[in-house]
mmCIF file of C-alpha atoms and ligand atoms in Angstrom:
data_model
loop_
_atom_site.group_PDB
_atom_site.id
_atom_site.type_symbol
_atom_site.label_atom_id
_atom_site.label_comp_id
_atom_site.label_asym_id
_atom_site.label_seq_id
_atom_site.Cartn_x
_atom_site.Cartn_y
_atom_site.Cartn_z
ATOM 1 C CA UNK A 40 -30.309 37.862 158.460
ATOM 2 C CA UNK A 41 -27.216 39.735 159.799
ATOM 3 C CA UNK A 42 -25.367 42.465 157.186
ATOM 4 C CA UNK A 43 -21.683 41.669 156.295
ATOM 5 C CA UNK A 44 -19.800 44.517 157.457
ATOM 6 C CA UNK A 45 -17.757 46.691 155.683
ATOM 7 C CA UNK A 46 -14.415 46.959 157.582
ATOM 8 C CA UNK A 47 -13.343 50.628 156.905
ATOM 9 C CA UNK A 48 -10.310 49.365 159.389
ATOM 10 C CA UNK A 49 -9.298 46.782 157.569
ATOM 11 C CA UNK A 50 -9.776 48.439 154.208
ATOM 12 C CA UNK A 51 -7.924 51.040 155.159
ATOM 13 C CA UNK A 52 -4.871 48.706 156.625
ATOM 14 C CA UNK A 53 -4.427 47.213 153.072
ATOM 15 C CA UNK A 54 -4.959 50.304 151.115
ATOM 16 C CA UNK A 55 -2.336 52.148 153.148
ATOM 17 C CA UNK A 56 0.192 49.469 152.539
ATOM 18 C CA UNK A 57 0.264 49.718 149.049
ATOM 19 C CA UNK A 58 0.264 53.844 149.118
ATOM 20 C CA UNK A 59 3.399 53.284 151.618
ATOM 21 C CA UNK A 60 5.188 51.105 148.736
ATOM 22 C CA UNK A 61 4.507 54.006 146.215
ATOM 23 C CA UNK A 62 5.513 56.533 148.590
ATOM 24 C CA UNK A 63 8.998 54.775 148.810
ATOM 25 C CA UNK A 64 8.819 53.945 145.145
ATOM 26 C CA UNK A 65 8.808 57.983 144.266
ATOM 27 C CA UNK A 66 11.192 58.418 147.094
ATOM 28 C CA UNK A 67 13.730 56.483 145.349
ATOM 29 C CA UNK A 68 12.932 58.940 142.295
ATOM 30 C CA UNK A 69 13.608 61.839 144.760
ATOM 31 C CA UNK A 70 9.877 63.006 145.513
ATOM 32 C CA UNK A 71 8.889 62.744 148.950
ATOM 33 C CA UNK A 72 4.496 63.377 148.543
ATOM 34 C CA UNK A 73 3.584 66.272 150.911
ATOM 35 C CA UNK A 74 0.603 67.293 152.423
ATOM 36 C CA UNK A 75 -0.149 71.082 154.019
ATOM 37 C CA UNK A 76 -3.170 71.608 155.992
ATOM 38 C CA UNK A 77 -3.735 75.465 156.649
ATOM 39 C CA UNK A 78 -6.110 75.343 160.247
ATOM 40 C CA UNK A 79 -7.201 78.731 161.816
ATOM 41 C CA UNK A 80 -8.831 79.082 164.905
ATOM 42 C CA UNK A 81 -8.838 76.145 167.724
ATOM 43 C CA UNK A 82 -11.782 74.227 166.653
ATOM 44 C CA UNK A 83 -11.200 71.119 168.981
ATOM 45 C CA UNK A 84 -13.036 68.865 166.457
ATOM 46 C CA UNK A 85 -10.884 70.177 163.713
ATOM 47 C CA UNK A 86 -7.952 69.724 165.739
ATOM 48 C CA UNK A 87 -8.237 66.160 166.318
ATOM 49 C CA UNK A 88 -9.372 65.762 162.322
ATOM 50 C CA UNK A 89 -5.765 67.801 161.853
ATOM 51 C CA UNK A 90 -3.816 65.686 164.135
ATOM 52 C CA UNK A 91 -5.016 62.543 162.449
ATOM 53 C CA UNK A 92 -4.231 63.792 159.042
ATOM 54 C CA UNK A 93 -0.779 64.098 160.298
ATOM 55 C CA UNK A 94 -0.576 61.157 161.401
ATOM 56 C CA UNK A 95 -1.891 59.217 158.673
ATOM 57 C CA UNK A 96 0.895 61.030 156.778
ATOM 58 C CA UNK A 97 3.941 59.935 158.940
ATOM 59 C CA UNK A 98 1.896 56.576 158.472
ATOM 60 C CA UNK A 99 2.926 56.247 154.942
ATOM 61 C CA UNK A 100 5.957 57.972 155.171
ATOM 62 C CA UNK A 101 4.820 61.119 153.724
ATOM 63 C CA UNK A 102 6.065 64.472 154.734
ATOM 64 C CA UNK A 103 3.627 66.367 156.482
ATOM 65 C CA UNK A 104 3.105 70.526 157.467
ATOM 66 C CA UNK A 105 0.477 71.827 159.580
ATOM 67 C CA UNK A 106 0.287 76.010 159.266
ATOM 68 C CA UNK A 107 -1.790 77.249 162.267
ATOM 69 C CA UNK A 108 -3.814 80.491 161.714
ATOM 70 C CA UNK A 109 -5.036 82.982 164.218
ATOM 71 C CA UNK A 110 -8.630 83.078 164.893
ATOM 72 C CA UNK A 111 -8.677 86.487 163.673
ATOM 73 C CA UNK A 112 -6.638 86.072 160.514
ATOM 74 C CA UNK A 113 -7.426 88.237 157.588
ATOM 75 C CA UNK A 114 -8.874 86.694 154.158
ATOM 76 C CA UNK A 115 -5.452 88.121 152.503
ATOM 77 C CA UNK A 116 -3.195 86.804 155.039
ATOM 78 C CA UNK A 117 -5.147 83.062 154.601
ATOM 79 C CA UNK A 118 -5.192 83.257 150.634
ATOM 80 C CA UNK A 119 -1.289 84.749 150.991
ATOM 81 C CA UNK A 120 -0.665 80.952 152.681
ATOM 82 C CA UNK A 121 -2.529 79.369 149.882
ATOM 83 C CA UNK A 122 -0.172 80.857 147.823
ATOM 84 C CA UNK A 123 3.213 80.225 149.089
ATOM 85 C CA UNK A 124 2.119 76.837 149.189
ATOM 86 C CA UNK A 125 0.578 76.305 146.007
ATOM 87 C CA UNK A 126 4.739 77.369 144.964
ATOM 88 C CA UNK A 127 6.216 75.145 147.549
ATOM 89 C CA UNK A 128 8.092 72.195 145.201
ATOM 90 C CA UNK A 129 7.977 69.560 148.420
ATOM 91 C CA UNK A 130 4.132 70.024 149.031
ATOM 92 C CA UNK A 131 1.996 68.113 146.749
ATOM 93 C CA UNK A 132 -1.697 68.484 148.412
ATOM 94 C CA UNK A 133 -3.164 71.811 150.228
ATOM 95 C CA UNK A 134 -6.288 71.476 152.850
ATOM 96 C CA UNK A 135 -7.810 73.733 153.866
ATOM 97 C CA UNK A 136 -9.202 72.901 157.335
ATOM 98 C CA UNK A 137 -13.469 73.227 157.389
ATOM 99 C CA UNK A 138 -15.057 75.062 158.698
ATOM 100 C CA UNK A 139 -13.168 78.312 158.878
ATOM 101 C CA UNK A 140 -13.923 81.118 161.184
ATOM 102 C CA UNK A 141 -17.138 82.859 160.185
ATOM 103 C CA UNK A 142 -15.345 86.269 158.674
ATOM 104 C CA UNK A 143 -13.743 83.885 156.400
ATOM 105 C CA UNK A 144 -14.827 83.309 152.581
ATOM 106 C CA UNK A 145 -14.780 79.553 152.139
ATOM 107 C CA UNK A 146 -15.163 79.548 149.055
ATOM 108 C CA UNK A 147 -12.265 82.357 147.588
ATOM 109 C CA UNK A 148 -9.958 80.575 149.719
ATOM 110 C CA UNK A 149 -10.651 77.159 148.162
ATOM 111 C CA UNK A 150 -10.848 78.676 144.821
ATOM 112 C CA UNK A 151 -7.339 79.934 145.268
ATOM 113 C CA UNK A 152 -5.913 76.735 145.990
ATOM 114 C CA UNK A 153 -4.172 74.938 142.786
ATOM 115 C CA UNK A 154 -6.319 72.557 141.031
ATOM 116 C CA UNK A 155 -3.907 69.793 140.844
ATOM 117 C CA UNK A 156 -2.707 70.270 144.551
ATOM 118 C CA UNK A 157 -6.221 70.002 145.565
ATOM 119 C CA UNK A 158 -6.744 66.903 147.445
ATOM 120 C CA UNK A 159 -9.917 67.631 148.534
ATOM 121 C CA UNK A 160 -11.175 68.118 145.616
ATOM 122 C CA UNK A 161 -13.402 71.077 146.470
ATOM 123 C CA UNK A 162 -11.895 73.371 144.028
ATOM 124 C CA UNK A 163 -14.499 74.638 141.138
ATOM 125 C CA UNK A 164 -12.593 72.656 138.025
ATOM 126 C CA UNK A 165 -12.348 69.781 140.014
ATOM 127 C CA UNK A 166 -16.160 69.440 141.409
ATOM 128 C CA UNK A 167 -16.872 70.537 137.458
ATOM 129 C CA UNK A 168 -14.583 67.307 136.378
ATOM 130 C CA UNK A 169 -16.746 65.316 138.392
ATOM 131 C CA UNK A 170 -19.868 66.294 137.207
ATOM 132 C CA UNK A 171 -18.700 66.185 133.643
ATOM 133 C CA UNK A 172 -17.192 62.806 133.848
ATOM 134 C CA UNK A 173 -13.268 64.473 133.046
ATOM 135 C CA UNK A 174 -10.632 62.745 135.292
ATOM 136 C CA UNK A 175 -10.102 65.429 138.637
ATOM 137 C CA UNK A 176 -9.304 64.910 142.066
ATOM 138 C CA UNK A 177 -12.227 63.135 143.976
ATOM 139 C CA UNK A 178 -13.561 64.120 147.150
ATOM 140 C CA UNK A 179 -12.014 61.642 149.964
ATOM 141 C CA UNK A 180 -15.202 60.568 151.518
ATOM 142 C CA UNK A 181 -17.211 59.651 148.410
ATOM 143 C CA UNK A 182 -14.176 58.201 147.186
ATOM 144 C CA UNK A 183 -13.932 56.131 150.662
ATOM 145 C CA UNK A 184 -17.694 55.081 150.207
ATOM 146 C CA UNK A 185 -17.581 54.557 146.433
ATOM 147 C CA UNK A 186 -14.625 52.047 147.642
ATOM 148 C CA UNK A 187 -16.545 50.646 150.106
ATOM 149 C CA UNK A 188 -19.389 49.811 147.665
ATOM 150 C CA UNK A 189 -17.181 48.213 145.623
ATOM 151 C CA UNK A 190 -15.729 45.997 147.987
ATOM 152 C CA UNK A 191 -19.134 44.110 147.724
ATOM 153 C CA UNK A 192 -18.260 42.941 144.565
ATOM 154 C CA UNK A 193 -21.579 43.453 143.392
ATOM 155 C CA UNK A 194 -21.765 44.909 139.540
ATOM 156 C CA UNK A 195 -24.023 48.352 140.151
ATOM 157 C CA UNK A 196 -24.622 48.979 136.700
ATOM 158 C CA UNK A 197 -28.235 49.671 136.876
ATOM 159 C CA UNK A 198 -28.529 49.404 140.798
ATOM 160 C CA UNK A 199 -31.018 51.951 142.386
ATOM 161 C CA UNK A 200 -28.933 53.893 144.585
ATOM 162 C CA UNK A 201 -30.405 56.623 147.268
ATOM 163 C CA UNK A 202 -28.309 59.302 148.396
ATOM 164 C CA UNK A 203 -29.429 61.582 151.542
ATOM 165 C CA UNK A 204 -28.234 64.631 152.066
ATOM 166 C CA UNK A 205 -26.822 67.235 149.016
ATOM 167 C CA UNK A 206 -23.560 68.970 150.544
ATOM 168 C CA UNK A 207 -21.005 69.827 148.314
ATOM 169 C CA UNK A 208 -18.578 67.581 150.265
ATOM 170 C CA UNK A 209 -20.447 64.505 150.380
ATOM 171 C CA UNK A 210 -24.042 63.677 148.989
ATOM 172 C CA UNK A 211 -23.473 65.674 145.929
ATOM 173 C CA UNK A 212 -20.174 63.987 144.662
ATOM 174 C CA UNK A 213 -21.781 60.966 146.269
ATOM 175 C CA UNK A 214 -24.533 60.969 143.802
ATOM 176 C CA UNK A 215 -21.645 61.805 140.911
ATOM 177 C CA UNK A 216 -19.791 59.055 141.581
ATOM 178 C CA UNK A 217 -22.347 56.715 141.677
ATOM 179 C CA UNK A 218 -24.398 57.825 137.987
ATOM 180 C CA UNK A 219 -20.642 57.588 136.724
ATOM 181 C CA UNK A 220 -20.970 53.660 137.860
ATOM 182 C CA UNK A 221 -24.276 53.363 135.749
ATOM 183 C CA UNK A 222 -26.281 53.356 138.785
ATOM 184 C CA UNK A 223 -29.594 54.848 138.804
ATOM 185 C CA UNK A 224 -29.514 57.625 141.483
ATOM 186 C CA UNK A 225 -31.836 59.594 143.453
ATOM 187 C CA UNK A 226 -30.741 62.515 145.579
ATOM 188 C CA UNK A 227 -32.639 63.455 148.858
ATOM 189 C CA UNK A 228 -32.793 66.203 151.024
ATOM 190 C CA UNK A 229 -34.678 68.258 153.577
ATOM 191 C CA UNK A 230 -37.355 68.833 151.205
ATOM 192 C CA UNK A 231 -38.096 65.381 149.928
ATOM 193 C CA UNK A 232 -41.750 64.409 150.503
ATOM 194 C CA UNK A 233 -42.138 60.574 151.527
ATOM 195 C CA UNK A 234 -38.227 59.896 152.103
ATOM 196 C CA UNK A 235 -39.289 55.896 153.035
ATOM 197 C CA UNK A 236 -40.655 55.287 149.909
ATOM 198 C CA UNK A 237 -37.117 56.624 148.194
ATOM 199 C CA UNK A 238 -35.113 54.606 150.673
ATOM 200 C CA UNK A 239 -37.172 51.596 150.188
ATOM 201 C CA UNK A 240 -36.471 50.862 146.659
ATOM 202 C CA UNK A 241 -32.293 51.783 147.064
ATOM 203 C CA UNK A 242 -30.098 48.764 146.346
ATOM 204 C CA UNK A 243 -27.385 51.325 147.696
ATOM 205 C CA UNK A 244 -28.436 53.726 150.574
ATOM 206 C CA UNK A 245 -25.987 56.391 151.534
ATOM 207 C CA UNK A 246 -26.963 58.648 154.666
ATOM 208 C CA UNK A 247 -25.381 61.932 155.059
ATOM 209 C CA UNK A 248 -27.790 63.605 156.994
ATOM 210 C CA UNK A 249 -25.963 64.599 160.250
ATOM 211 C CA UNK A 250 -29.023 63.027 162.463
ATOM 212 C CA UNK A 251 -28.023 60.158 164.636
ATOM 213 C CA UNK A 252 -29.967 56.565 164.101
ATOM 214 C CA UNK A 253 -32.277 58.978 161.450
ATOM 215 C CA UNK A 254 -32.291 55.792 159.199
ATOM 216 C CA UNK A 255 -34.021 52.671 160.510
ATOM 217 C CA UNK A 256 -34.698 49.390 159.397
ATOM 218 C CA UNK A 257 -38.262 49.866 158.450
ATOM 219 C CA UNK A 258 -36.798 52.376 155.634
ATOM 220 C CA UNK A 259 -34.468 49.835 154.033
ATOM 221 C CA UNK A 260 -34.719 47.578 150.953
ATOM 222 C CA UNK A 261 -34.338 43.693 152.078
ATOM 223 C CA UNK A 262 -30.283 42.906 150.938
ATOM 224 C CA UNK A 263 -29.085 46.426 150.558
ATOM 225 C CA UNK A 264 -25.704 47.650 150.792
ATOM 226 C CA UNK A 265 -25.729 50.741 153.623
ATOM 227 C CA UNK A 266 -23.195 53.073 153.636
ATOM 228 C CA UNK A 267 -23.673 55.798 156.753
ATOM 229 C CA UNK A 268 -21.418 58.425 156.429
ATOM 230 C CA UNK A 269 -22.950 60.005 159.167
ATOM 231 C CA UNK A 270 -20.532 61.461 162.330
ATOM 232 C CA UNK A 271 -22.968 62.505 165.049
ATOM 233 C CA UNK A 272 -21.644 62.765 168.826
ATOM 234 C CA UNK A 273 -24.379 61.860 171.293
ATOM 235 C CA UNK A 274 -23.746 61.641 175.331
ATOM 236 C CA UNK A 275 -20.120 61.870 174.433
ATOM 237 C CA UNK A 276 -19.823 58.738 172.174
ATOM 238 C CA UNK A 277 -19.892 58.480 168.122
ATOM 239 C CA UNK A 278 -23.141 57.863 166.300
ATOM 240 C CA UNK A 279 -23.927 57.053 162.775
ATOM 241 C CA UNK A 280 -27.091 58.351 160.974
ATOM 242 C CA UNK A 281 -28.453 54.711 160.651
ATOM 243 C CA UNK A 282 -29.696 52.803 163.638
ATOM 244 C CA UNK A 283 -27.077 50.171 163.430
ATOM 245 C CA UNK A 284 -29.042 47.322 164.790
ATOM 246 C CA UNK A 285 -32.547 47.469 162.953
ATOM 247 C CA UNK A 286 -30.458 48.443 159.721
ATOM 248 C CA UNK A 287 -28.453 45.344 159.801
ATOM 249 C CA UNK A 288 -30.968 42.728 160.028
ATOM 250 C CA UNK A 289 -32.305 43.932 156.931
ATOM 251 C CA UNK A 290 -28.864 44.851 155.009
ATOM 252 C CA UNK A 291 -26.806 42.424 153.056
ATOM 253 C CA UNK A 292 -23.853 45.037 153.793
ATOM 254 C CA UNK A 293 -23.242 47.952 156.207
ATOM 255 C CA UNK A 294 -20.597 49.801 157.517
ATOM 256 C CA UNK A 295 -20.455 50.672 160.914
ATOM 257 C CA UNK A 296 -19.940 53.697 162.955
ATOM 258 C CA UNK A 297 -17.445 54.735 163.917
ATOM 259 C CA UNK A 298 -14.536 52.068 161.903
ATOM 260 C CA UNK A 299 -16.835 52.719 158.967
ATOM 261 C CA UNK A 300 -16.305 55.474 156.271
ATOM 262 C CA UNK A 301 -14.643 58.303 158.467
ATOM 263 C CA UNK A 302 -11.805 55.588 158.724
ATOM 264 C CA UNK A 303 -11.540 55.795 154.923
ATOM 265 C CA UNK A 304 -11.556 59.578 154.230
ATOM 266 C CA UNK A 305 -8.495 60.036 155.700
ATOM 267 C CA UNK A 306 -6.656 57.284 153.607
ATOM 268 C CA UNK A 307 -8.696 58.576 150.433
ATOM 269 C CA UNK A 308 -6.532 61.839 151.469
ATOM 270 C CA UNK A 309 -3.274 59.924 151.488
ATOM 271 C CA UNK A 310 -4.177 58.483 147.795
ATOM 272 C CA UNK A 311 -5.062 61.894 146.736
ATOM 273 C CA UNK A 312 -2.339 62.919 147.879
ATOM 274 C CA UNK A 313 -0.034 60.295 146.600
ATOM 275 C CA UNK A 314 -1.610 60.449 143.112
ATOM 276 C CA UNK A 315 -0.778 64.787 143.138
ATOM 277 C CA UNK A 316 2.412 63.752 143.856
ATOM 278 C CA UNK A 317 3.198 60.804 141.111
ATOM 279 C CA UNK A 318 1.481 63.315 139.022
ATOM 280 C CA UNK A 319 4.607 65.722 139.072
ATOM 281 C CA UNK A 320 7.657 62.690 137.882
HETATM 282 P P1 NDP B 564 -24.625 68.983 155.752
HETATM 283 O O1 NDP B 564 -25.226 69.489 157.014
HETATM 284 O O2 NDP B 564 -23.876 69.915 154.876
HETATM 285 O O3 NDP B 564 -25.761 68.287 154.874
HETATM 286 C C1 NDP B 564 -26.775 67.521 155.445
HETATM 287 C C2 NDP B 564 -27.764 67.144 154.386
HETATM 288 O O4 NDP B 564 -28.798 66.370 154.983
HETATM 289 C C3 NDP B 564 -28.440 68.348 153.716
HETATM 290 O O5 NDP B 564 -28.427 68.206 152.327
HETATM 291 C C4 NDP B 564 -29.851 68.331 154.274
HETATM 292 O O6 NDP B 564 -30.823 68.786 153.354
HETATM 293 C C5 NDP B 564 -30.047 66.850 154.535
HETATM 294 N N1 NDP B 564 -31.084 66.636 155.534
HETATM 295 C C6 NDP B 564 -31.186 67.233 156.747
HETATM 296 N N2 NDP B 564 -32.309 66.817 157.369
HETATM 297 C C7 NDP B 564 -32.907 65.943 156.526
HETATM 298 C C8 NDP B 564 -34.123 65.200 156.586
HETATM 299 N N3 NDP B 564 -34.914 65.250 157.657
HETATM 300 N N4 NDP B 564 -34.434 64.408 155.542
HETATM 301 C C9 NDP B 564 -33.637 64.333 154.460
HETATM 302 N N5 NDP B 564 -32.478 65.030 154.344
HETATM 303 C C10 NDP B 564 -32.127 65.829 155.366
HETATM 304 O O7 NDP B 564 -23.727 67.753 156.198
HETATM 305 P P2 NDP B 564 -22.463 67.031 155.503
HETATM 306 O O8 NDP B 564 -22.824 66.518 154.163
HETATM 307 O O9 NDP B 564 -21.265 67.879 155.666
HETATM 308 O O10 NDP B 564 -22.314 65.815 156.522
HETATM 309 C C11 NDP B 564 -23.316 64.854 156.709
HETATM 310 C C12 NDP B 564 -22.901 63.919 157.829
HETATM 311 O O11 NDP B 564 -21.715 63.252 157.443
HETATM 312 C C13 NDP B 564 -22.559 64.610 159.148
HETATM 313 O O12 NDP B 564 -22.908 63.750 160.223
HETATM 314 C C14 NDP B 564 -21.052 64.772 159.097
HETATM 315 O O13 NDP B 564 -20.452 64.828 160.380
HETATM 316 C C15 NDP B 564 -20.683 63.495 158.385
HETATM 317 N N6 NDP B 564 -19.408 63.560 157.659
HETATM 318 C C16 NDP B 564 -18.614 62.473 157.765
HETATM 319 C C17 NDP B 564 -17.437 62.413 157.098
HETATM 320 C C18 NDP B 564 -16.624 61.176 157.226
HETATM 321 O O14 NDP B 564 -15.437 61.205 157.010
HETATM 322 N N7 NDP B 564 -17.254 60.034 157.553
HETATM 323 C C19 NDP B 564 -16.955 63.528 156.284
HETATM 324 C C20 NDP B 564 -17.902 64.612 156.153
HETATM 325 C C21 NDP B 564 -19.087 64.603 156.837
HETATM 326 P P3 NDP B 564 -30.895 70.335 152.844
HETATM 327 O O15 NDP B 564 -29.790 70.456 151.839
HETATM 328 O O16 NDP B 564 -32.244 70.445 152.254
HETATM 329 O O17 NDP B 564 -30.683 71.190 154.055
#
């Protein structure tokens, strides 16, 4: 049997149409959303994640700022950024490019930006909101795979769902979102013993390991839904952590890499975004 894909193209396309109609909806209250991103350093990867951000902004018709930072910047010069931003009426979302320069502290910077301008929803209160079940700002590519899920139409109350990997950004909220939709969740990591036998009983697998192809079919529940968040380059193309082909002819659903859930993050950024804003009329 061949998986049904899950178009993060095509989801995206629709979902950005309606943020566009809010975005000229608020306009015509006089609130253009904003975005900031703060990058320092030339990173190319995090140049090209900057530029699209941008982009995805003019998109929708929001107003965008990007605030390039030395290499060398000081802690106090980043967090004095953070700052004038967090006061800035016409910006509605701060991000804080990742990684930062290794002299940096990640996490003071992050902790300094405002909670409801957060639209990564990295800050402390809002990863707390999460795990507490509180309504926060959502982390954009959870969000984009929790929406991808859903797209199934399949009820997951009571699904077993298998996350790998247990970053802050993505397997951790992952798992969050997912025991929030009554799902019965298992987290894996480095140190799991016998990681088949998890990913063999997951009606929902989500791979965020960073290891291109890690996942193959052999590891995967007949009609699961397969999310691979994974963004691994390899011989100068873009690889998933699932080996696409094995995976799908034992999937019901999968998402491909790349047009998968990197295409969704960014418009999970624009709805965070969006939301910060009709937050403040
Ligand atoms: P991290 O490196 O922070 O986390 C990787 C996780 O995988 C860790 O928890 C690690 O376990 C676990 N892991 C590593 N090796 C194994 C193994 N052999 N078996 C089981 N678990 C293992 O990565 P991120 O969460 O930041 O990113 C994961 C992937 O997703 C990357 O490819 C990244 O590029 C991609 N990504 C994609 C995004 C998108 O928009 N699509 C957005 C963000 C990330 P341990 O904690 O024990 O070390």
């Amino acid at each position: 049997m061949a998986a049904r894909i899950l178009d993060g193209k095509q989801f995206s396309a629709s979902l950005r149409e309606d943020i566009a109609r809010r975005v000229s909806a608020l306009k015509e209250k006089g609130v253009t959303p904003g975005l900031a991103v703060i990058l320092a350093g030339t990173d190319p990867a995090s140049e090209i994640y900057v530029r699209n951000k941008g982009n995805g902004c003019r998109e929708v018709g929001m107003h965008s700022e990007t605030i390039l930072l030395p290499e060398d910047v000081s802690q106090d010069a980043l967090e004095a950024e953070i700052e004038r931003l967090n006061q800035d009426r016409r910006i509605h979302g701060i991000l804080v490019q990742l990684p930062l320069p290794k002299h940096l502290n990640e996490e003071a910077a992050l902790a300094k930006i405002l909670p409801e301008k957060d639209v990564d929803g990295f800050h402390l209160l809002n990863a707390g909101r999460l795990m507490t079940g509180a309504p926060g700002v959502i982390p954009c590519t959870p969000r984009g795979a929790l929406y991808m899920i859903q797209q199934t139409g399949r009820s997951l109350s009571g699904l077993e769902a298998v996350v790998i990997g247990r970053s802050n950004i993505v397997g951790k909220p992952m798992a969050a979102l997912l025991l929030r939709e009554n799902c019965t969740v298992t987290l894996c990591h480095s140190r799991t013993r016998n990681l088949a036998e998890h990913t063999r009983r997951a009606d929902i697998l989500v791979a965020a390991v960073g290891k291109a192809g890690f996942i193959t079919g052999d590891m995967i529940k007949p009609g699961a839904i397969v999310i691979d968040v994974g963004i691994n380059r390899v011989d100068g193309k873009v690889r998933g952590d699932v080996d696409f082909e094995s995976a799908a002819a034992v999937a019901d659903w999968i998402t491909p890499v790349p047009g998968g859930v990197g295409k969704m993050t960014i418009t999970m950024l624009l709805q965070n975004t969006l939301e910060a804003a009709e937050r403040t009329v």
